[in-house]
Short mmCIF file of C-alpha atoms in Angstrom, two decimals:
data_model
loop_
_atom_site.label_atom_id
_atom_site.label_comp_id
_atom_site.label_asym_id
_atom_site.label_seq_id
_atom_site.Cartn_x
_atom_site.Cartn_y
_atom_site.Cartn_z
CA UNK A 13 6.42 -8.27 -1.16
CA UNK A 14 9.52 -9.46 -2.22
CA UNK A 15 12.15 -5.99 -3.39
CA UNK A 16 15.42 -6.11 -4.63
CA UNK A 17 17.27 -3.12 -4.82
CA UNK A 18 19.61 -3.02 -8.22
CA UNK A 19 21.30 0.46 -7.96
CA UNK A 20 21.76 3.39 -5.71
CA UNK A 21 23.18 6.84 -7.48
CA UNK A 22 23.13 10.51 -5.50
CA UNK A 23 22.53 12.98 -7.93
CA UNK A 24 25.22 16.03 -6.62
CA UNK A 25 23.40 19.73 -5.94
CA UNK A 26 23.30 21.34 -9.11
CA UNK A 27 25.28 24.76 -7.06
CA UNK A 28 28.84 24.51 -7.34
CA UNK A 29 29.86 26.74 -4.61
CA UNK A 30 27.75 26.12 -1.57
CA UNK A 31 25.30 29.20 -0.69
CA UNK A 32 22.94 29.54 2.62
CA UNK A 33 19.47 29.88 2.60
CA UNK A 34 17.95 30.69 6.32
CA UNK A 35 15.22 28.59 7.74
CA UNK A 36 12.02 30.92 8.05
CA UNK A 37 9.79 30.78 10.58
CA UNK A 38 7.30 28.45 8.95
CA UNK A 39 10.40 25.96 8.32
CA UNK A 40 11.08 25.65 11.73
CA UNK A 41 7.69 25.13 12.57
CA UNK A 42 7.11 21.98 10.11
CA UNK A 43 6.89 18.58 11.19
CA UNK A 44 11.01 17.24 11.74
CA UNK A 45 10.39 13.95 9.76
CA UNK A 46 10.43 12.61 6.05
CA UNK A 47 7.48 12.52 4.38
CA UNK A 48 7.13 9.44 2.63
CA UNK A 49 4.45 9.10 -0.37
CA UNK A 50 3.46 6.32 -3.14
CA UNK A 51 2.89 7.33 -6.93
CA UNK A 52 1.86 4.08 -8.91
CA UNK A 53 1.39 4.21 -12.70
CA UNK A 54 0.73 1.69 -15.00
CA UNK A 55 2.76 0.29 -17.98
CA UNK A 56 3.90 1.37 -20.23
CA UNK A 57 6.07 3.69 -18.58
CA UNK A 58 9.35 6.12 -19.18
CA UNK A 59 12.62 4.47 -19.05
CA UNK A 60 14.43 4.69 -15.60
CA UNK A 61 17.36 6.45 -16.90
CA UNK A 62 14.87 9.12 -18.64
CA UNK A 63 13.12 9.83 -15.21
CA UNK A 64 16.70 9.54 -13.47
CA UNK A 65 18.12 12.14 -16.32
CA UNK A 66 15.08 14.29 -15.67
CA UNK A 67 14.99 14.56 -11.87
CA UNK A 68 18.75 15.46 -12.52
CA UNK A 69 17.93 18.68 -14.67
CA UNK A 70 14.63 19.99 -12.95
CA UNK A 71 16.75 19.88 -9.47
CA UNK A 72 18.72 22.59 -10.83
CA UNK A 73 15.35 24.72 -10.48
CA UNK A 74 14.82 22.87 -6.77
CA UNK A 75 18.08 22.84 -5.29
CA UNK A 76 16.80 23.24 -1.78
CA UNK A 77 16.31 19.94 -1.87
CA UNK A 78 19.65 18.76 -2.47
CA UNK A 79 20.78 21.15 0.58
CA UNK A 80 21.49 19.52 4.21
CA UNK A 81 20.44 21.41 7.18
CA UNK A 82 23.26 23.39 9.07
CA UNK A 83 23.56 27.12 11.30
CA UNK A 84 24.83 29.83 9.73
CA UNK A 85 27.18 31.88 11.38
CA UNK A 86 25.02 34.14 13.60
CA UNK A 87 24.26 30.25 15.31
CA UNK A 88 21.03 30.33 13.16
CA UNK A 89 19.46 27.43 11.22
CA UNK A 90 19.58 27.53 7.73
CA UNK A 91 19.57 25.23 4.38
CA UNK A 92 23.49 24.56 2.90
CA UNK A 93 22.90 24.15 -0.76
CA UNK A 94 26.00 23.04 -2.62
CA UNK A 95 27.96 21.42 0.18
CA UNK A 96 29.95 18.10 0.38
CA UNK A 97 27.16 16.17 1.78
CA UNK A 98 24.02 17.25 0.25
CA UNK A 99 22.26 15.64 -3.33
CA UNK A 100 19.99 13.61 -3.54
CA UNK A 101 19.80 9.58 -3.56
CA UNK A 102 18.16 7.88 -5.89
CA UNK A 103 17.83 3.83 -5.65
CA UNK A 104 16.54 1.45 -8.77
CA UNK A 105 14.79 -1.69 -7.46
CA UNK A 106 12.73 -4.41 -8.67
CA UNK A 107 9.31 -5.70 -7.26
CA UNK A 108 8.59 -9.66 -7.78
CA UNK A 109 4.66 -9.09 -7.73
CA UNK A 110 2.39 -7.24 -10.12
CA UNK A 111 1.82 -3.98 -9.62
CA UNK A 112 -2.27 -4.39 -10.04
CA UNK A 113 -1.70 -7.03 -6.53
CA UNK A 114 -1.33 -3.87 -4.57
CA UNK A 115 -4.10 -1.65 -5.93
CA UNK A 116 -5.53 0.27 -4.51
CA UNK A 117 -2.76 1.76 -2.59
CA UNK A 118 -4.15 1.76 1.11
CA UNK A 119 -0.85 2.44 3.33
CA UNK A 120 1.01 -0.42 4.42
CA UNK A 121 4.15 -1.26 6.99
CA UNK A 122 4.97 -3.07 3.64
CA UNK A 123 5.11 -0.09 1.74
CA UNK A 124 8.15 0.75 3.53
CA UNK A 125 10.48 -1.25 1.21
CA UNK A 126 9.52 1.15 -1.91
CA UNK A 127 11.23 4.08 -0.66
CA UNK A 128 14.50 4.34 1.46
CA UNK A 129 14.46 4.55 5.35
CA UNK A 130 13.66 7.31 6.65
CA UNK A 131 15.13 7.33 10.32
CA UNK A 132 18.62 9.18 10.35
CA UNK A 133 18.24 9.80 6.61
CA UNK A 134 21.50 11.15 5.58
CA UNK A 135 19.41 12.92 1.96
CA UNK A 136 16.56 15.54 2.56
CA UNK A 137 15.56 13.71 -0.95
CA UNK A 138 15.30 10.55 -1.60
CA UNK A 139 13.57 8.60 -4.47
CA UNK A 140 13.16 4.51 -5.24
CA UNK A 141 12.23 3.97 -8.52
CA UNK A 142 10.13 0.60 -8.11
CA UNK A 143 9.91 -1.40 -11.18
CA UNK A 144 6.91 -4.37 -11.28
CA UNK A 145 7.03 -8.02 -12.45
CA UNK A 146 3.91 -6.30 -15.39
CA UNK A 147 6.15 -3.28 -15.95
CA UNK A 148 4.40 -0.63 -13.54
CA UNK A 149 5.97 1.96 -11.91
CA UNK A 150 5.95 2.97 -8.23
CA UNK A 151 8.01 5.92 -7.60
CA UNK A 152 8.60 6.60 -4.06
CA UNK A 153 9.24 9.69 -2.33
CA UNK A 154 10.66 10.96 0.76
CA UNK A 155 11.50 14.80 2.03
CA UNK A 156 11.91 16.12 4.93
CA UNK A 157 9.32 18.21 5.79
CA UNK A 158 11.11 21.18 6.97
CA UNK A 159 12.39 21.99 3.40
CA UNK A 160 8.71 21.96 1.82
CA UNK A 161 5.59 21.78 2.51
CA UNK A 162 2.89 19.81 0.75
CA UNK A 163 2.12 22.61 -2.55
CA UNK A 164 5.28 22.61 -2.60
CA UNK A 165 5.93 19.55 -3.06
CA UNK A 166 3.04 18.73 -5.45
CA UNK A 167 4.81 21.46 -7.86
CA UNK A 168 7.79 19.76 -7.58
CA UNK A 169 6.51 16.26 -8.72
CA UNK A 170 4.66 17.60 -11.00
CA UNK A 171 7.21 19.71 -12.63
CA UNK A 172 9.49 16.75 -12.76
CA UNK A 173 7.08 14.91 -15.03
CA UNK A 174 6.95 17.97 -17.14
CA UNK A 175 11.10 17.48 -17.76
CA UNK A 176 10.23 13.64 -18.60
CA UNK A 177 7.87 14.47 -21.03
CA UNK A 178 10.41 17.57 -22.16
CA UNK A 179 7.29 20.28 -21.69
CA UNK A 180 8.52 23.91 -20.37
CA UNK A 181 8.54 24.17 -16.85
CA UNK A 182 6.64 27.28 -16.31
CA UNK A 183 5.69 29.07 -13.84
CA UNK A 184 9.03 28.27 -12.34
CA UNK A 185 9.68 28.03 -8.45
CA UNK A 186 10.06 30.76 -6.18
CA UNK A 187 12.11 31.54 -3.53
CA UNK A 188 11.91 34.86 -2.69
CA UNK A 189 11.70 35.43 1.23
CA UNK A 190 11.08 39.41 1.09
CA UNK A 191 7.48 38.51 1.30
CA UNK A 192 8.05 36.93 4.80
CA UNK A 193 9.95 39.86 6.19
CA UNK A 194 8.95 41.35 9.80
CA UNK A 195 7.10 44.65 10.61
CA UNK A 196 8.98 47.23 11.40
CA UNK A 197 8.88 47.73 14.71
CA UNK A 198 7.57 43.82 15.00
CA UNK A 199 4.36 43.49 16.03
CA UNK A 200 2.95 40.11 18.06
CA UNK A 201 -0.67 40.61 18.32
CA UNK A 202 -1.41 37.39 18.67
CA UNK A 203 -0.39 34.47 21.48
CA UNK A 204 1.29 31.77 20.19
CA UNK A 205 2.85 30.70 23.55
CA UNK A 206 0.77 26.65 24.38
CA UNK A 207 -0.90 26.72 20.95
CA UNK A 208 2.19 27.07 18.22
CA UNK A 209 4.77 27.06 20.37
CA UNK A 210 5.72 26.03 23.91
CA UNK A 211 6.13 28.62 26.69
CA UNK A 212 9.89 30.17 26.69
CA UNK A 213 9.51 30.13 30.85
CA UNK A 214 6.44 28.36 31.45
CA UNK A 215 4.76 28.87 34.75
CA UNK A 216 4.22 25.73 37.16
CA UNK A 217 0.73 24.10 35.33
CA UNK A 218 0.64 26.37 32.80
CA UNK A 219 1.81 24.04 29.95
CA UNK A 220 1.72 20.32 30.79
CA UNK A 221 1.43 17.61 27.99
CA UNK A 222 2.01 14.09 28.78
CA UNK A 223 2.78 12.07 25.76
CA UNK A 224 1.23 8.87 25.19
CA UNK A 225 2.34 6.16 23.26
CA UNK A 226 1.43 3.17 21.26
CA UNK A 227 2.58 -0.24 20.23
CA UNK A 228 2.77 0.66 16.28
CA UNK A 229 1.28 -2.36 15.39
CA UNK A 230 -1.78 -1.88 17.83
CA UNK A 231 -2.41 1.36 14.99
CA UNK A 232 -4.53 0.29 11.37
CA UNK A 233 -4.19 2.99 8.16
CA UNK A 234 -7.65 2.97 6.67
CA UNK A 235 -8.37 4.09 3.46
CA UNK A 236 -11.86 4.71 2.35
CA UNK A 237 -13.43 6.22 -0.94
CA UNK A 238 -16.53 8.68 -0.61
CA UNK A 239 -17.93 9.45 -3.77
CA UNK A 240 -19.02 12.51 -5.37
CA UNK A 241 -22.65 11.58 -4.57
CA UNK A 242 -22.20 10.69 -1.50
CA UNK A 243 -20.56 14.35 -1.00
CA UNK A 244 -23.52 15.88 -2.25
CA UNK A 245 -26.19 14.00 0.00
CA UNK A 246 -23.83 14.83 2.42
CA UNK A 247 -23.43 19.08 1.86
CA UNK A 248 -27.00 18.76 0.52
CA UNK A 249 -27.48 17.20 4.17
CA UNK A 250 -25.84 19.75 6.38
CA UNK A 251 -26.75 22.56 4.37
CA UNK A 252 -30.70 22.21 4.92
CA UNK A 253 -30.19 22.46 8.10
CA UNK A 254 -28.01 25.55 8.31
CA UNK A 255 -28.02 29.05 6.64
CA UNK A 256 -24.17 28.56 6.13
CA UNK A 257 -23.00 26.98 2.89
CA UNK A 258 -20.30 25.00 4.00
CA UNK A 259 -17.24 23.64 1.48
CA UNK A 260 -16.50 20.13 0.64
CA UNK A 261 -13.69 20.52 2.86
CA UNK A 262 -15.43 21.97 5.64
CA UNK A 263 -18.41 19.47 5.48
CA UNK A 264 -16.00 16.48 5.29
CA UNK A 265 -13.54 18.03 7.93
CA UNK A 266 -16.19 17.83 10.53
CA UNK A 267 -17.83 14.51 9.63
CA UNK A 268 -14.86 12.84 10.21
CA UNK A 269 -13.79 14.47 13.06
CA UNK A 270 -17.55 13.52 14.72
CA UNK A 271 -17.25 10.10 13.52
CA UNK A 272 -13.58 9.40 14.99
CA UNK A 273 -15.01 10.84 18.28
CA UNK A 274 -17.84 8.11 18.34
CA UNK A 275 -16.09 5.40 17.28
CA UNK A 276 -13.42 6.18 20.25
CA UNK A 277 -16.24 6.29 22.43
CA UNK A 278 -14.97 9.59 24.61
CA UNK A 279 -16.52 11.21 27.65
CA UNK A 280 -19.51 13.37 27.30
CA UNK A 281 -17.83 16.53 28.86
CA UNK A 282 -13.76 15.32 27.27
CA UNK A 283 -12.35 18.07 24.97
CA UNK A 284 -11.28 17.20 21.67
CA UNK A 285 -9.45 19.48 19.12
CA UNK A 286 -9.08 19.25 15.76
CA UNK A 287 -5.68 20.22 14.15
CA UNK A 288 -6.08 21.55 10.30
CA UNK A 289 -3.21 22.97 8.48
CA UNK A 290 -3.94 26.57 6.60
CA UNK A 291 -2.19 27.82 3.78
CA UNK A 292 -0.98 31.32 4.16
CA UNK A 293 0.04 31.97 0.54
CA UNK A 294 -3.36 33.52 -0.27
CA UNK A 295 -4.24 34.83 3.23
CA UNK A 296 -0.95 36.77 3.04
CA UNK A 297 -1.54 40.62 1.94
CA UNK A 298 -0.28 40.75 -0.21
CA UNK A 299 -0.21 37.43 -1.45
CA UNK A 300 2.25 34.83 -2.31
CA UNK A 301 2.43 33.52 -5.59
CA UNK A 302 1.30 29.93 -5.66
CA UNK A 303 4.84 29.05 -6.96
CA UNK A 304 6.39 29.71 -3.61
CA UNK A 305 8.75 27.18 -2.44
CA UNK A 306 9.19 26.44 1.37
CA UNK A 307 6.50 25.92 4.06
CA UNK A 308 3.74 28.53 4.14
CA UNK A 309 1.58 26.80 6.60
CA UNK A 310 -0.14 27.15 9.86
CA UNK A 311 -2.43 25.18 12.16
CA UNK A 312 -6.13 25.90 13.38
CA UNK A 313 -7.11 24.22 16.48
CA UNK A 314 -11.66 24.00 16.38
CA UNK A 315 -12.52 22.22 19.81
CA UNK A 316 -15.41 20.84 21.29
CA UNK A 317 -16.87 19.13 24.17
CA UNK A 318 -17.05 15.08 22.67
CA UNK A 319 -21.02 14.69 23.88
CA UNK A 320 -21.96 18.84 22.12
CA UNK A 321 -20.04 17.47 18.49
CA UNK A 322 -22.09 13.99 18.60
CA UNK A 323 -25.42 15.56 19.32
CA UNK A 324 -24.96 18.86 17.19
CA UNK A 325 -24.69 16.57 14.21
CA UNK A 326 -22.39 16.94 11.50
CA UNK A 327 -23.30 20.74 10.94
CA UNK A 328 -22.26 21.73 14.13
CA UNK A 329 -18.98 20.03 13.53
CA UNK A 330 -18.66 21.84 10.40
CA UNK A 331 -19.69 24.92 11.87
CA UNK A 332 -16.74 25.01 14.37
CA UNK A 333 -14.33 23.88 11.36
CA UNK A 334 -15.30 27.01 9.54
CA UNK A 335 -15.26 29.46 12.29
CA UNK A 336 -11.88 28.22 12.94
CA UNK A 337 -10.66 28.19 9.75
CA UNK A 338 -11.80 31.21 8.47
CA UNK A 339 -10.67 33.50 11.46
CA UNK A 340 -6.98 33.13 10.54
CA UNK A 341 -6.11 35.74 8.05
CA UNK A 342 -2.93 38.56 7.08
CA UNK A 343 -2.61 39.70 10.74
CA UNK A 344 -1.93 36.06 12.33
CA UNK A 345 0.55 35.01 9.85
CA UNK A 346 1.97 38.59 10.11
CA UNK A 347 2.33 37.92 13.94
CA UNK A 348 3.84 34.84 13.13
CA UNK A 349 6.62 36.02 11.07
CA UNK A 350 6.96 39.11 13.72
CA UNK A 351 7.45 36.24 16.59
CA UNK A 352 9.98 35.01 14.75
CA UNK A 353 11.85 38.38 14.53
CA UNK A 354 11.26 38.89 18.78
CA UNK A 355 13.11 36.09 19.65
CA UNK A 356 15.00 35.36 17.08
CA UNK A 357 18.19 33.69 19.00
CA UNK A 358 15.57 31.73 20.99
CA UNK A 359 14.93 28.36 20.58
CA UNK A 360 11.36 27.92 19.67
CA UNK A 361 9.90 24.51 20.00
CA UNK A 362 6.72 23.55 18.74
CA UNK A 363 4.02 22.36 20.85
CA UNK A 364 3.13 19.04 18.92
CA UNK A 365 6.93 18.09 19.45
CA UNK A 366 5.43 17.32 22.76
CA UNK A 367 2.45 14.47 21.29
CA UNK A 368 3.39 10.30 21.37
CA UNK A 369 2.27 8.45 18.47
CA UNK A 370 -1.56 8.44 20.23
CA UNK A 371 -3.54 11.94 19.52
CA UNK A 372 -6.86 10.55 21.18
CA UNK A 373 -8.92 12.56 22.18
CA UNK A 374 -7.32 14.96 19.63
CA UNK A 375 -6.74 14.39 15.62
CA UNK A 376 -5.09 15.94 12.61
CA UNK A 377 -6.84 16.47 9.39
CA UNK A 378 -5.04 17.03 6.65
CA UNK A 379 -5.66 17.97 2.88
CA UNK A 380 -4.65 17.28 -0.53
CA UNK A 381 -6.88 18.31 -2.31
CA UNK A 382 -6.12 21.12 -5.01
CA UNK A 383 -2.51 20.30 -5.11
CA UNK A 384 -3.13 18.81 -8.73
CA UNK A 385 -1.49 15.16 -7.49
CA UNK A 386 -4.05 13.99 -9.94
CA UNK A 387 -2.80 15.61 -12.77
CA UNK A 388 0.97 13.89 -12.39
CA UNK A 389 2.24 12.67 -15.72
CA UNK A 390 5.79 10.71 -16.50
CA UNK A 391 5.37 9.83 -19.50
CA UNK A 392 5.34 6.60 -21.51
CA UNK A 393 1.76 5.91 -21.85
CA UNK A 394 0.98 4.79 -18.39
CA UNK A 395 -1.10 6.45 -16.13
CA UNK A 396 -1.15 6.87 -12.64
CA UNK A 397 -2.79 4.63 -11.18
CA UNK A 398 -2.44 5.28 -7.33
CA UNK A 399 -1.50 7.97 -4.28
CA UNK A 400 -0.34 6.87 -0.94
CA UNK A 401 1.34 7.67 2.58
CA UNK A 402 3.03 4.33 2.70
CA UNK A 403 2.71 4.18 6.59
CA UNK A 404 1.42 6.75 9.26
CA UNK A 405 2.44 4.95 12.61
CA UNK A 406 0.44 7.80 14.62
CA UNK A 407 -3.09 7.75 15.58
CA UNK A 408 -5.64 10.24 14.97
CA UNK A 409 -4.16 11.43 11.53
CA UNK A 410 -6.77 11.92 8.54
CA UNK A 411 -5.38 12.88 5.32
CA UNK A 412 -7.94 14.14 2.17
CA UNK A 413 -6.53 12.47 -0.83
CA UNK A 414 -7.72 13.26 -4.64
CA UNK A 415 -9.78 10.14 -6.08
CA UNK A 416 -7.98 8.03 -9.15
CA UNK A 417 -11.15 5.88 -8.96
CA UNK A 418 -13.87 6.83 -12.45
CA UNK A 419 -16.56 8.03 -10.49
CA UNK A 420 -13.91 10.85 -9.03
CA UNK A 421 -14.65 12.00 -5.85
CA UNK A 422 -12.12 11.27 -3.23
CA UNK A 423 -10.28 8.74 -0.66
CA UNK A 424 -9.79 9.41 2.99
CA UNK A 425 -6.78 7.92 5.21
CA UNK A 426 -7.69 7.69 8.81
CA UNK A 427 -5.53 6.44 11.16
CA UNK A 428 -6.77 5.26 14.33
CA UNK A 429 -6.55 2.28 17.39
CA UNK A 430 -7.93 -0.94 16.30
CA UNK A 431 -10.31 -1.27 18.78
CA UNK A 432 -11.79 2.30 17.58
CA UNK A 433 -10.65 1.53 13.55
CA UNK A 434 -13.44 -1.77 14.21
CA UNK A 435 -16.00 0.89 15.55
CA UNK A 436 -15.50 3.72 12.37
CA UNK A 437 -15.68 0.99 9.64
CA UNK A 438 -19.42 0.57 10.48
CA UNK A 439 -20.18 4.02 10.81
CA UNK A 440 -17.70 5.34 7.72
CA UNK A 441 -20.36 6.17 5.16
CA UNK A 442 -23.79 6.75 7.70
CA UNK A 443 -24.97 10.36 7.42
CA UNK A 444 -26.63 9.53 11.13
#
């Protein structure tokens, strides 16, 4: 793939005088990288300059995004919006190949050369505008995580495509923090010490992680499409043999989890733990509006001896999904937010900070779905045609995408070793 960058432009925060916005709780605990994701539409499609003009104005309802991380004066971490090196940068390049040569998007080192680099990115936002030898679009995106999380980014995008198209923005973003204040007194009724975060003072053996670490290139993204009918034999399946009704999510969270294990080919009696990301916006009481802006997000950790999730069949894998899933309400978030309030001058550290690039025996699973990704419009006729990670160089990370396919459904990412990634093709779509 031959790319030739034409122009690079930073788009200035749309605050004039610079203004602080504190890193919550949830913010600190997000992943410290860029996120870096594919949209690919087909021609015809809106003008650069219209997209470029666009993503100028609806910033000015997004301006964390333009902000560049800094302390406050209490020594705290916080967001500067409106200072002298925030903005955002936005590069114009051209692609020698046609856009339909790279459908469907399944992640690619490649793929790197659509969107800028993302090690010591200077921009918490950065966009390439990728224009094909056929006249298709590939806008890619990166942000760093710890300014959004994924709703919050889908909201973004797709209120960006709204100011292309010239269509009210509405409901608008929020970024009202009251919601995430602390109990008074705080209240931790929950420990987060070796499962959130790592021990302040950690006794000898208590919290030990050795890191392990792969040659990147020894690591294969998979993408692979399950279809709604193959979803339905597949709830249809675990539900006859279970009085639980389990959701797509659930069903599919624990089939792949029980496949990865057998294609690594684990231990009978070797733990593994599944990582799933909740949304607290709804488990909140009360509530958050969907519109929030920020991160809002927590992990689950369902484990299970490797040999107990084979033989238990994809229903007991599902089972421990939901029990996990569903046992994190108001009161763990609410201890959460009250941690943060404890040890506030502390320097909290999150315990995956601790993983290498290999998560084996362990894996992430991540979703999507109900973002409305699908429902992303810029304009000009074209539709999109494609959603992507453009690279996950870590192993064990699964990541629900919404189908552009006609039959619907929806495509999985897995990320695993090659010698396991040989083992999972075969079994991908067995309901054994």
């Amino acid at each position: 793939m031959e790319v030739k960058v034409t122009s690079t432009t930073i788009l200035t925060s749309p605050l004039s005088q610079p203004s602080e916005v504190p890193l919550t709780i949830f913010d600190r605990f997000a992943l410290n990288i860029h996120v870096a994701v594919l949209y690919a539409f087909t021609p015809p499609t809106s003008a650069n300059a219209d997209i470029i003009s666009a993503l100028s104005k609806i910033l000015v309802h997004f301006p964390t995004l333009t902000a560049n991380f800094s302390t406050n004066s209490h020594g705290r971490p916080c967001l500067t919006v409106g200072g002298p090196d925030g903005g955002a940068l936005v590069v114009e390049a051209t692609v020698s190949s046609k856009l339909e040569d790279h459908l469907p998007l399944t992640p690619s080192p490649d793929f790197r050369l659509l969107h800028p680099g993302v090690n010591d990115a200077k921009h918490l936002l950065q966009v390439q505008l990728n224009r094909f030898q056929c006249g298709g679009l590939v806008i890619g995106i990166t942000n760093h995580h710890r300014v959004a999380d994924g709703q919050s980014m889908s909201s973004f995008f797709l209120a960006w495509g709204k100011m292309v198209r010239g269509v009210p923005i509405d409901p608008l973003p929020v970024y009202d923090q009251s919601w995430l204040k602390p109990r008074d007194p705080p209240l931790v009724q929950f420990n987060h010490w070796g499962t959130d975060f790592i021990p302040l003072s950690p006794q000898p053996n208590e919290f030990k992680a050795t890191p392990v670490y792969a040659d990147p290139s020894e690591i294969t993204n998979m993408l692979f499409h399950y279809s709604p009918e193959f979803i339905m034999r597949l709830k249809a399946h675990t539900n006859k043999l279970s009085t639980e009704k389990y959701t797509t999510f659930e069903t599919l969270a624990g089939y792949i989890w029980r496949k990865v294990t057998i294609a690594r080919q684990l231990d009978d009696e070797e733990s593994t733990m599944l990582s799933v990301p909740v949304n607290g916006r709804r488990r909140l009481q009360p509530p958050l509006p969907p519109e929030f802006f920020g991160n809002l997000v927590l992990d689950v950790y369902p484990k299970a001896k490797a040999r107990a999730l084979i033989e238990g069949g994809v229903v007991k894998a599902a089972g421990i999904v939901r029990k996990a899933v569903r046992a994190i309400g108001n009161d763990y978030f609410r201890s959460f937010i009250d941690l943060a309030e404890v040890y506030k001058d502390k320097n909290l550290v999150p315990c995956y900070e601790t993983d290498g690039n290999v998560l084996s025996p362990n894996m992430e699973v991540d979703s999507w779905l109900g973002f409305g990704l699908d429902e992303i419009d810029f304009g000009g006729g074209g539709k999109l045609c494609g959603i992507s990670l453009t690279w996950v160089p870590f192993e064990g990370l699964s990541i629900f995408i919404p189908s552009l396919s006609q039959d619907g459904g929806l495509d999985v990412l897995v990320s695993l070793l090659e010698k396991d990634a040989a083992r999972f093709r075969e079994i991908s779509h067995s309901l054994d």
